[in-house]
XYZ file of C-alpha atoms in Angstrom:
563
model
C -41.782 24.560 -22.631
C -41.679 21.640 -20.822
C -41.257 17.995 -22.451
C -44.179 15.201 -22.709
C -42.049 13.288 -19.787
C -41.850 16.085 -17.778
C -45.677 16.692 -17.810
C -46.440 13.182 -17.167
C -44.274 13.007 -14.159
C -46.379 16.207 -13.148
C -49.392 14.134 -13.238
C -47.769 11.075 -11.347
C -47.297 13.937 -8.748
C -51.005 15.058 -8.496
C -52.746 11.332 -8.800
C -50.304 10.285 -6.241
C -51.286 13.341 -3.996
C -48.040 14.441 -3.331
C -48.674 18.256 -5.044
C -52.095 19.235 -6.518
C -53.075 20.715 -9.979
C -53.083 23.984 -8.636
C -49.206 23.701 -7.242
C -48.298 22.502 -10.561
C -49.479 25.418 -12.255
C -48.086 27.772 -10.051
C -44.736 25.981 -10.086
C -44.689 26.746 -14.203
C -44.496 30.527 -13.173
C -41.558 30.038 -10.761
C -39.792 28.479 -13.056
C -36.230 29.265 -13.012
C -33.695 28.827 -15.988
C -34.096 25.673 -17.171
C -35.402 24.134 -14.162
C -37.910 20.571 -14.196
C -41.547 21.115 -13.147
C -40.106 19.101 -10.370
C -36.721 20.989 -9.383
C -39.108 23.903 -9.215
C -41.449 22.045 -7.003
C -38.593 20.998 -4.965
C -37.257 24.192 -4.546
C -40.072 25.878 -3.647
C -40.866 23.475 -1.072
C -44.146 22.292 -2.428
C -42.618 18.493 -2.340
C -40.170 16.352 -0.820
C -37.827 14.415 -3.230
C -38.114 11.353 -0.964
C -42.167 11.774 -1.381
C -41.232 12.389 -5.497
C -39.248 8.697 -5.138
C -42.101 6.640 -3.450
C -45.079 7.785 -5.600
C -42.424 6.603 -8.774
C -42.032 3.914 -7.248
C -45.928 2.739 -6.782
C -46.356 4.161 -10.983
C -43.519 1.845 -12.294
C -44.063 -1.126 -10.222
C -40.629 -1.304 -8.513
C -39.425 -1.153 -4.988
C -38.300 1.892 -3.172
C -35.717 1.581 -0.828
C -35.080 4.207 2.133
C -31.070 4.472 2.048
C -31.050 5.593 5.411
C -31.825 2.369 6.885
C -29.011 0.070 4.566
C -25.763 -0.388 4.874
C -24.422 -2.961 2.326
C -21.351 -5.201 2.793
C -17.507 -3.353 1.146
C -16.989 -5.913 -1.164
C -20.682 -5.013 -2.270
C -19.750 -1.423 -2.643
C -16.809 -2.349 -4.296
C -18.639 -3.758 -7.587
C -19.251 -0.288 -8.526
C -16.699 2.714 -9.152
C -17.118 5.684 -7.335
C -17.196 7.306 -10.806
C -19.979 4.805 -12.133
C -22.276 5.646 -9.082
C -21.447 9.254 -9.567
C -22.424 9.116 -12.892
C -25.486 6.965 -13.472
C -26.884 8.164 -9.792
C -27.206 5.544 -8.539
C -26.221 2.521 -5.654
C -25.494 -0.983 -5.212
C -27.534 -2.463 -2.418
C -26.845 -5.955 -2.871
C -25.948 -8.922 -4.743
C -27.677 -12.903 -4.787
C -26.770 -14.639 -7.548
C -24.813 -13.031 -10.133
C -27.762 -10.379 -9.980
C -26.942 -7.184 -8.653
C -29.530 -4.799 -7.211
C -29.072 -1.009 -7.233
C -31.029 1.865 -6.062
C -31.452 4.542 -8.894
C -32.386 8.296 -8.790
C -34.019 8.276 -12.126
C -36.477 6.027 -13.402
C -36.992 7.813 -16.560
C -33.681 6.874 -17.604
C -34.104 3.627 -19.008
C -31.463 3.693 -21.443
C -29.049 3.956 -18.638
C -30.859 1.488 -16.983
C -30.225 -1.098 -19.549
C -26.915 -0.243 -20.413
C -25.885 -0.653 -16.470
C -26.122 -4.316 -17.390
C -23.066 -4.277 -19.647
C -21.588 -0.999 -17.306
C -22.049 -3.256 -14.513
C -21.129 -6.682 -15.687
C -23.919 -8.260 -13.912
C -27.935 -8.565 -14.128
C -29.039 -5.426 -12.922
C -32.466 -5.251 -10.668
C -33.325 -1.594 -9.994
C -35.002 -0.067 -7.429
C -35.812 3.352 -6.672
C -34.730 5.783 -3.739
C -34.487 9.942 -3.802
C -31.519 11.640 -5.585
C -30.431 13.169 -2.554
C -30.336 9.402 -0.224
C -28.078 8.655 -3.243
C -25.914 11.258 -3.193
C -25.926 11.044 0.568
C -25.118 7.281 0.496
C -22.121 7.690 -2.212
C -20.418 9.733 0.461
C -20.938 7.728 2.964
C -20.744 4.341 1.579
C -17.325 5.660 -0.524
C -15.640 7.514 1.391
C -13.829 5.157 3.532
C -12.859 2.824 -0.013
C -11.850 6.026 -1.893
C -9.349 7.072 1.209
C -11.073 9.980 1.445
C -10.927 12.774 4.163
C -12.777 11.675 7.604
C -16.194 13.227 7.899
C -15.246 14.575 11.202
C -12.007 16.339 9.574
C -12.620 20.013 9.673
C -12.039 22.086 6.313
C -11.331 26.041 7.533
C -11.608 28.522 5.448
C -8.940 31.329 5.726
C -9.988 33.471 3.213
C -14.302 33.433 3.629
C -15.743 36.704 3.486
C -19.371 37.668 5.034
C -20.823 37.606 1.713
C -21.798 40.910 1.995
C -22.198 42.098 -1.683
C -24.131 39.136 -2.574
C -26.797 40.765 -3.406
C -29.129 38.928 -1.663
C -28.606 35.199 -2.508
C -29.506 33.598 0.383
C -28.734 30.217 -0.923
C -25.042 30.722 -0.393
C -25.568 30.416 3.342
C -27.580 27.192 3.476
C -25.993 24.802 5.861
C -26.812 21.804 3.009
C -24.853 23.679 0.245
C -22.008 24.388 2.334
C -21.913 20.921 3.377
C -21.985 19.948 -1.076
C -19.492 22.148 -1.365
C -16.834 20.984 1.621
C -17.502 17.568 0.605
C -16.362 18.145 -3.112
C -13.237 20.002 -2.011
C -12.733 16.997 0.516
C -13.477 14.391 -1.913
C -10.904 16.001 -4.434
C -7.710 16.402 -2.192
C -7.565 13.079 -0.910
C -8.311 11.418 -4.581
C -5.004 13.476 -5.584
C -7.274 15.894 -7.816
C -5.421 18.697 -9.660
C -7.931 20.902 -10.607
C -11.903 20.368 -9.896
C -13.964 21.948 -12.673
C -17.836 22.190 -11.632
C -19.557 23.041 -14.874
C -23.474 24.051 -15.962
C -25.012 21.919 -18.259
C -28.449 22.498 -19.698
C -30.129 20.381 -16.557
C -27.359 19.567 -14.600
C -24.493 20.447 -12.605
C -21.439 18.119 -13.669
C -18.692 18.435 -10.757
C -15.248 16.663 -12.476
C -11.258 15.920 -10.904
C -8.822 16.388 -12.890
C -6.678 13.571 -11.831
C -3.126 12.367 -13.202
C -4.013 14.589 -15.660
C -7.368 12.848 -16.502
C -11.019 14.162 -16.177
C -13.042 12.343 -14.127
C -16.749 12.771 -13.834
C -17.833 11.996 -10.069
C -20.955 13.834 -9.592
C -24.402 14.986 -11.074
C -25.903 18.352 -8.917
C -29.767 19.380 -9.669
C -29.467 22.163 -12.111
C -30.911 24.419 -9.399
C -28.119 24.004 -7.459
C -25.746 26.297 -9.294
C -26.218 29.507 -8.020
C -25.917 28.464 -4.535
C -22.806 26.386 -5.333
C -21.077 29.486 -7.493
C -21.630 31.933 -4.787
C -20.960 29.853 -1.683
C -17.111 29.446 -3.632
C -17.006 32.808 -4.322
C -17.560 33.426 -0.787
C -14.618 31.667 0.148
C -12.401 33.465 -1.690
C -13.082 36.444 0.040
C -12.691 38.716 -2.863
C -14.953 37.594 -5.927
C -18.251 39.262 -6.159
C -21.418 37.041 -5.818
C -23.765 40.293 -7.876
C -21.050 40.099 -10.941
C -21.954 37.099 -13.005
C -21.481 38.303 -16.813
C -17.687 38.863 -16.474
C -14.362 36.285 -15.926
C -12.990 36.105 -12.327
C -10.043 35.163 -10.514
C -9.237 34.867 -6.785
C -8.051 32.156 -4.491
C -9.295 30.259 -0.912
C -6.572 29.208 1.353
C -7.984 26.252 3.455
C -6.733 24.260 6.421
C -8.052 20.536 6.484
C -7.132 19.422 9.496
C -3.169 19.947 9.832
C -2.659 20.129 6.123
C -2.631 24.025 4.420
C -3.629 24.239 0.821
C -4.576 26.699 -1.909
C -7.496 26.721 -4.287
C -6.434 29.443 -7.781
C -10.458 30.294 -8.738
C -11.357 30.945 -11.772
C -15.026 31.541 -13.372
C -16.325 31.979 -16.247
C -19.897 33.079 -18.063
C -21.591 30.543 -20.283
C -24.193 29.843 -22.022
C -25.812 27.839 -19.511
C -24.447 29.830 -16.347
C -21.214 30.394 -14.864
C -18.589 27.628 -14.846
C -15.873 27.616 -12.199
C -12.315 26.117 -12.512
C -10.365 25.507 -9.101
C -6.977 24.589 -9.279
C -5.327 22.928 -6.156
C -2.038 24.068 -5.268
C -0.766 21.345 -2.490
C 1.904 23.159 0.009
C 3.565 19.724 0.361
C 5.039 20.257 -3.604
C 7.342 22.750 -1.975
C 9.266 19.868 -0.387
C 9.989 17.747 -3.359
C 13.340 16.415 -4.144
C 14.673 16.154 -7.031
C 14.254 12.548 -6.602
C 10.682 12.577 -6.544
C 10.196 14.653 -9.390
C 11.352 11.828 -11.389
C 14.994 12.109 -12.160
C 17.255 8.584 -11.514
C 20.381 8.656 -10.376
C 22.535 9.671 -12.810
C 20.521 12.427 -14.355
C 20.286 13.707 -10.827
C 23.337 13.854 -10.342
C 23.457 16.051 -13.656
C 21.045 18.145 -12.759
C 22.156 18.869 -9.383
C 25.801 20.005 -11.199
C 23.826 22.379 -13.737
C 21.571 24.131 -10.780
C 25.166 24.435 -8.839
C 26.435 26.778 -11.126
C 27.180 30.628 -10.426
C 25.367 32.003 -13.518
C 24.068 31.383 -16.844
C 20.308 30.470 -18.049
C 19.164 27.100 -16.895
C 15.521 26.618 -19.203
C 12.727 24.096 -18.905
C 10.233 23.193 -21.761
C 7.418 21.663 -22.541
C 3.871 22.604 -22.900
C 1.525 23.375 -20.294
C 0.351 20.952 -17.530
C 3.786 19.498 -18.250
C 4.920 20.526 -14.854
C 7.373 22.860 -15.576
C 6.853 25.034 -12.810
C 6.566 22.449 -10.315
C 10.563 21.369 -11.072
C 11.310 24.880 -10.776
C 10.006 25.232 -7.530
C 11.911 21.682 -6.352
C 14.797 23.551 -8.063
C 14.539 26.551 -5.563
C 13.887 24.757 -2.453
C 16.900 22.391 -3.360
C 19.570 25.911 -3.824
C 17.572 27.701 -1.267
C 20.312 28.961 1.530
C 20.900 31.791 3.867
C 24.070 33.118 2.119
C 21.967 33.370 -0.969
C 19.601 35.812 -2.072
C 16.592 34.474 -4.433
C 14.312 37.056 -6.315
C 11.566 35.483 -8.397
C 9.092 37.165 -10.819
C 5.580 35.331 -11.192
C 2.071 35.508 -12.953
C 0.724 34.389 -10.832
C 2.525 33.703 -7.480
C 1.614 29.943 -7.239
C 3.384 29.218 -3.805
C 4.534 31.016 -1.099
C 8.234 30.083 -0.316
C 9.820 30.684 2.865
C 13.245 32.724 2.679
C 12.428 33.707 -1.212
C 11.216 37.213 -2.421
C 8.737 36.834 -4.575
C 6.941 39.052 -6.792
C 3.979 38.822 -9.330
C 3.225 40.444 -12.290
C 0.276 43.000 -12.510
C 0.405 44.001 -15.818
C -2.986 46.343 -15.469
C -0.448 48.702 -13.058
C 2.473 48.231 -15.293
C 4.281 45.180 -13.172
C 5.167 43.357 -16.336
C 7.755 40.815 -16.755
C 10.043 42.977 -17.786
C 9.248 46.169 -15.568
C 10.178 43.419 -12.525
C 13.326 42.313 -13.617
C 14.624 45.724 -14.400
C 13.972 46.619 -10.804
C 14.689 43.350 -8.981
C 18.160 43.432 -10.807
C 18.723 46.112 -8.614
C 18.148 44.083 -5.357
C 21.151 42.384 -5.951
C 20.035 38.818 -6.076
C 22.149 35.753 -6.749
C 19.277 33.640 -8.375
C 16.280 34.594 -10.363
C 14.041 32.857 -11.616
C 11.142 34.262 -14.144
C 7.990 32.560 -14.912
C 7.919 32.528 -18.015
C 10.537 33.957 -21.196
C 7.722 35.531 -23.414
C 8.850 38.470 -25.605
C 12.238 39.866 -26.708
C 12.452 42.083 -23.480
C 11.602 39.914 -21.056
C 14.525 37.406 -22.936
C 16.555 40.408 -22.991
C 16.691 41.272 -19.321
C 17.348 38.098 -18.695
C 20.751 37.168 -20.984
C 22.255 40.528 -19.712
C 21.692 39.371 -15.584
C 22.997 35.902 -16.618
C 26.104 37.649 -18.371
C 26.752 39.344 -15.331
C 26.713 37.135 -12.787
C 23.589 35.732 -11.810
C 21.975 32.322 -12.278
C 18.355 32.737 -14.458
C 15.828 29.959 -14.351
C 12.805 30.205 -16.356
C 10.321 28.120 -19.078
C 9.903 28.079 -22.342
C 6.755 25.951 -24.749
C 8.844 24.059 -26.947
C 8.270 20.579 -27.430
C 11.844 19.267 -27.035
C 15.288 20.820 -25.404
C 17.160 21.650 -28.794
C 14.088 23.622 -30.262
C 14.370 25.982 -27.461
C 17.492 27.462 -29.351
C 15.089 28.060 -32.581
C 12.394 29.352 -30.084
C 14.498 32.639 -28.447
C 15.486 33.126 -31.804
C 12.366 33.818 -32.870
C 11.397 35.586 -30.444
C 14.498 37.791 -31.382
C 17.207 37.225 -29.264
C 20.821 37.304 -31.651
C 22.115 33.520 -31.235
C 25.480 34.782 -29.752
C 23.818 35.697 -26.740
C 21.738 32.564 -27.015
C 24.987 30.592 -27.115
C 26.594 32.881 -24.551
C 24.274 32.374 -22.071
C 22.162 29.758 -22.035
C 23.897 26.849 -19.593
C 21.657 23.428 -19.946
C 18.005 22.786 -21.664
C 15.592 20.297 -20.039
C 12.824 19.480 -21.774
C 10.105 17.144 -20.101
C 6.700 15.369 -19.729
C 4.560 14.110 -16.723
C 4.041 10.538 -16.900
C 1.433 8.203 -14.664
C 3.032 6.158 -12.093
C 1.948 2.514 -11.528
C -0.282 1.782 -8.332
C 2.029 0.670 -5.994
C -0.779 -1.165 -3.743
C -1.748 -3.153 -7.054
C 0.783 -3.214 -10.162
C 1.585 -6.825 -11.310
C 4.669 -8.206 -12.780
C 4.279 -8.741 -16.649
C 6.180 -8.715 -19.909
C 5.748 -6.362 -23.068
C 3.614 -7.481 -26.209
C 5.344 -7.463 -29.449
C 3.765 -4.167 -30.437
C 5.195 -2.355 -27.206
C 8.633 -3.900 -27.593
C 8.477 -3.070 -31.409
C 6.980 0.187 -30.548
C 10.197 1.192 -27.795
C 12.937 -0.766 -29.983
C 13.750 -2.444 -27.236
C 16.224 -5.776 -27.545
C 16.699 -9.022 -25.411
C 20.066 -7.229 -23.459
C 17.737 -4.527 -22.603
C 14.983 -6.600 -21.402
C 17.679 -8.825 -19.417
C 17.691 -7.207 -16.087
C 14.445 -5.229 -16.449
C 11.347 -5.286 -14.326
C 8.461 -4.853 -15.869
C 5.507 -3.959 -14.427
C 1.368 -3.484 -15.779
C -0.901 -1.814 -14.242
C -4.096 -3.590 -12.209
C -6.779 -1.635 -11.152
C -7.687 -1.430 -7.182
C -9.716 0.677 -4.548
C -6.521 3.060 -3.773
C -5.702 3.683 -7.822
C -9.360 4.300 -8.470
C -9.507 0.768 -10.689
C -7.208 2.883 -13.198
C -4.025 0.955 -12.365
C -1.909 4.464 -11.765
C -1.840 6.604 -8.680
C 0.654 9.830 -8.674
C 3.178 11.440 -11.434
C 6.834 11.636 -12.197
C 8.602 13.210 -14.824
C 10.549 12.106 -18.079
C 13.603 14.305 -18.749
C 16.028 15.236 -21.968
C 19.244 16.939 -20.657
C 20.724 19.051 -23.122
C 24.113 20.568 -22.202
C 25.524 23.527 -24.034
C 29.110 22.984 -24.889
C 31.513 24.410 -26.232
C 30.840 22.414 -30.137
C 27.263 23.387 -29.139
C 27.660 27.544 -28.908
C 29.959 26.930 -32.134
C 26.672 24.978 -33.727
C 24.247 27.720 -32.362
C 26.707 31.008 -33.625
C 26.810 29.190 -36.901
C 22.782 29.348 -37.225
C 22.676 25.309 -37.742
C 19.102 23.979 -37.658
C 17.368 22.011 -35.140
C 17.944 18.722 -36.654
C 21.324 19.197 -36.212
C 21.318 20.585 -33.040
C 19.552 17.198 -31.920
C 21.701 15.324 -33.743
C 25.026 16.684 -31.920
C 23.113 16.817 -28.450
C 22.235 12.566 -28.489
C 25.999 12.358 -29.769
C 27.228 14.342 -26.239
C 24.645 11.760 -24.157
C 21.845 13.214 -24.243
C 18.612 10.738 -23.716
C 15.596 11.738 -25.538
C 12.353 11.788 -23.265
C 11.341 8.596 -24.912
C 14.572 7.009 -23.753
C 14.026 8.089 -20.590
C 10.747 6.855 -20.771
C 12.024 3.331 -21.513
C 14.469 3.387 -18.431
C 11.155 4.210 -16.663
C 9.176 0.986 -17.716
C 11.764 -1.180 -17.280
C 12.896 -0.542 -13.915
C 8.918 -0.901 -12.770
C 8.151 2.746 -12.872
C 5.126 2.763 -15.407
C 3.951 1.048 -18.277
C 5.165 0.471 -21.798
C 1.353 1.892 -22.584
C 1.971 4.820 -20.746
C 5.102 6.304 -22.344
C 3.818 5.006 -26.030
C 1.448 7.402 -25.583
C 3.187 10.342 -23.890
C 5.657 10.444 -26.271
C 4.137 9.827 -29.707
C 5.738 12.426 -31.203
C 8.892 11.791 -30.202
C 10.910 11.254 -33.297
C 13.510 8.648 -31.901
């Protein structure tokens, strides 16, 4: 059934002579899904969006502006967020005092229409132009502010297949959805995105970048667009089939935009409303971090670079996921990587290929578990291992015995601090000799948001924050506090990029003797800050006041830290 304002745009349409009565009614038995009179009009070719625009346009009494033929000034473009435009579909187009005019996709949406005005901060005159001009005219008009990838940059696909059991979706191949779908994978690299999540909502396709660790919503798709969009991805990946849409599936697209290699993990998903896809962007360049970057100052750096030194044992990291975990494993690696040293690691999945490394994933339908690996790559004589993931008493297992014979074992652990980790393998099973045997160093750790270098501001902490870090006047002598802005580069949000906040817990010899004599948590923690060992909330605070981020930031990363 279609609603009372859907019908009366239908008869806009037919008194404006841009479909007739009898294209109407044969549009209502094309309909697919939950498609608009219009979207089915539209795709069917019976009428031109642009034509859909003007005839609007004469109804409501407003201008319509061709978007082709305007170019407005930056600092014009500027008023508005990408993710504003995005979002309301719509423009600026101008500005003469303190009014701003805007082009708008949608002139049944008067709500948004009058809530632009306190959106906006300005009077808002609207005129009206075709959802596509729009869409074209955000990528255009944006691109440049956003730092996004040049239009001319190609984006290769390394992994496309000919689409040959697509059961006969031609829409996959249409030059304009390729296009859609290049310019979201474009538009998400260079704004730093870490996953991009295009999901089906009941009339819309909502594309979002996960960025910082924040969702961002950047674009509305016609709800007709789906299909095309899902199978042109699944295309790329050269190994998902476009017929299967009622089960989960995983694959990957390796890309090349223009000298930069990167890696897309796929992932869909059925829903009610059709299938949603999750792409998560695995950057190359992460392989070269130094420990530096990931976070660590100086002195636990110099820790850390001790503890991955060493010629066996179990060096852990914790924390839950999106954490990063992985990522200082890999910096880990690429720091010890050498030619008189042979690394084995054992993956699910295989998240970066690392030059000089053996790697192997898990394929637990054939048997390749955790365990299964280890057992056999123990026999490959490595120096270093490192496992994904410690998940069950085997996997644990496996790994105590190589690190009691010689070999260094890094792997992760979900625990939300460094001394629960102890607790954690003892759960799992794992007698707490061995646990105090083997296990070398703990680090525990959070991402945080880095200020915007281009626009953070030098500032002081409110009585709440100072309260809220316990921070006192020697602290605060030789600090340099910085707050966060808001410009072009950082996306107005005042952070741009990620670092880590660390707890270093070394196992020594008072340590084993705590852990052999079953002593709680709470007491492990307890001994562990008396052997110098900063919480991640202390670390946090070394992080705000040498200019690193803001005293908002690490309140709220590390609420639940207890200290």
């Amino acid at each position: 059934m279609y609603s009372a304002e859907e019908n009366y745009l239908a008869s806009i349409l037919v008194e404006g002579e841009i479909v007739t009565e009898v294209q109407v009614e044969d549009a209502k038995g094309q309909r697919k899904g939950t498609e608009s009179i219009v979207e089915t009009l539209i795709r069917t070719g019976k009428a031109k969006e642009v034509d859909i625009a003007r005839c609007c346009a004469v109804n409501y009494g407003m201008d319509f502006v061709e978007l082709t033929h305007v170019t407005p000034a930056k600092e014009i473009v500027d008023m508005v967020k990408l993710e504003d435009a995005r979002r309301y579909g719509m423009v600026p187009i101008g500005f003469d005092q303190n009014r701003l005019e805007i082009a708008i996709g949608d002139p049944f949406d008067t709500d948004t229409i009058d809530s632009l005005n306190h959106v906006l901060g300005y009077d808002v005159n609207a005129s009206i132009s075709s959802p596509e001009q729009i869409n074209d005219a955000i990528g255009r008009w944006y691109d440049e502010a956003i730092g996004g990838a040049d239009a001319d940059t190609d984006l290769v696909v390394l992994s496309e297949s000919s689409g040959g059991d697509s059961g006969g979706d031609a829409g996959a191949s249409d030059a304009p959805v390729i296009k859609l779908v290049n310019q979201i994978l474009k538009e998400s690299f260079n704004a730093g995105a870490s996953d991009i999540h295009i999901e089906p909502l009941e009339k819309s396709v909502r594309v979002r970048y996960r960025i910082d660790g924040f969702l961002h919503e950047v674009a509305n798709h016609p709800r007709n667009l789906l299909s095309s969009i899902i199978a042109r991805i699944k295309i790329m990946t050269g190994a998902m089939s476009i017929a299967e849409k009622r089960l989960p599936q995983d694959a990957r697209i390796q890309l090349r935009l223009g000298d930069k290699d990167l890696d897309l993990r796929v992932s869909t998903i059925p829903t009610n409303h059709g299938e949603s896809v999750v792409m998560r962007v695995l950057d190359k360049t992460a392989l070269n971090l130094g420990l530096a970057q990931l976070g660590f100052l100086s002195d636990d750096q110099a820790t850390f670079e001790q503890l991955i030194a060493l010629p066996d044992g179990i060096l852990l990291v914790t924390g839950p996921t999106g954490s990063g975990k992985t990522t200082t494993l890999y910096a880990c690696l690429n720091y010890i990587n050498k030619p008189d040293r042979k690394i084995i690691t054992v993956e699910d999945p295989v998240e970066y290929q690392m030059s000089g490394i053996n790697q192997v994933m898990v394929k637990e339908d054939v048997g390749m578990t955790f365990a299964a690996a280890l057992r056999s790559i123990l026999r490959q004589a490595p120096n270093i291992i490192m496992i994904g993931e410690i998940r069950d008493l085997e996997t644990a297992s496996i790994a105590i015995n190589a690190s009691l014979t010689g070999h260094l074992v890094f792997s992760t652990l979900h625990t939300n601090d460094a001394p629960s980790a102890v607790a954690r393998m003892a759960d799992i099973g794992v007698k707490r000799f061995l646990i105090a045997s083997a296990v070398r160093a703990i680090i525990a750790q959070r991402l945080i948001r880095k200020l915007c270098s281009e626009c953070k501001t030098p500032g002081e902490l409110n009585e709440r924050e100072i309260k809220a870090l316990t921070l006192d006047a020697t602290q605060m002598n030789d600090s340099t506090i910085m707050t966060p802005d808001g410009c072009v580069k950082c996306r107005a949000t005042g952070y741009k990029g990620r670092a880590g906040i660390f707890e270093i817990f070394q196992i020594d010899d008072e340590v084993r003797h705590m852990v052999n004599e079953n002593l709680s948590t709470p007491q492990l923690r307890r001994q562990a800050r008396e052997i110098g060992m900063r919480t991640l909330r202390e670390d946090g605070i070394r992080k705000v006041l040498n200019g690193m981020t803001s005293a908002s930031e690490i309140i709220h990363v590390t609420m639940s830290d207890a200290s």
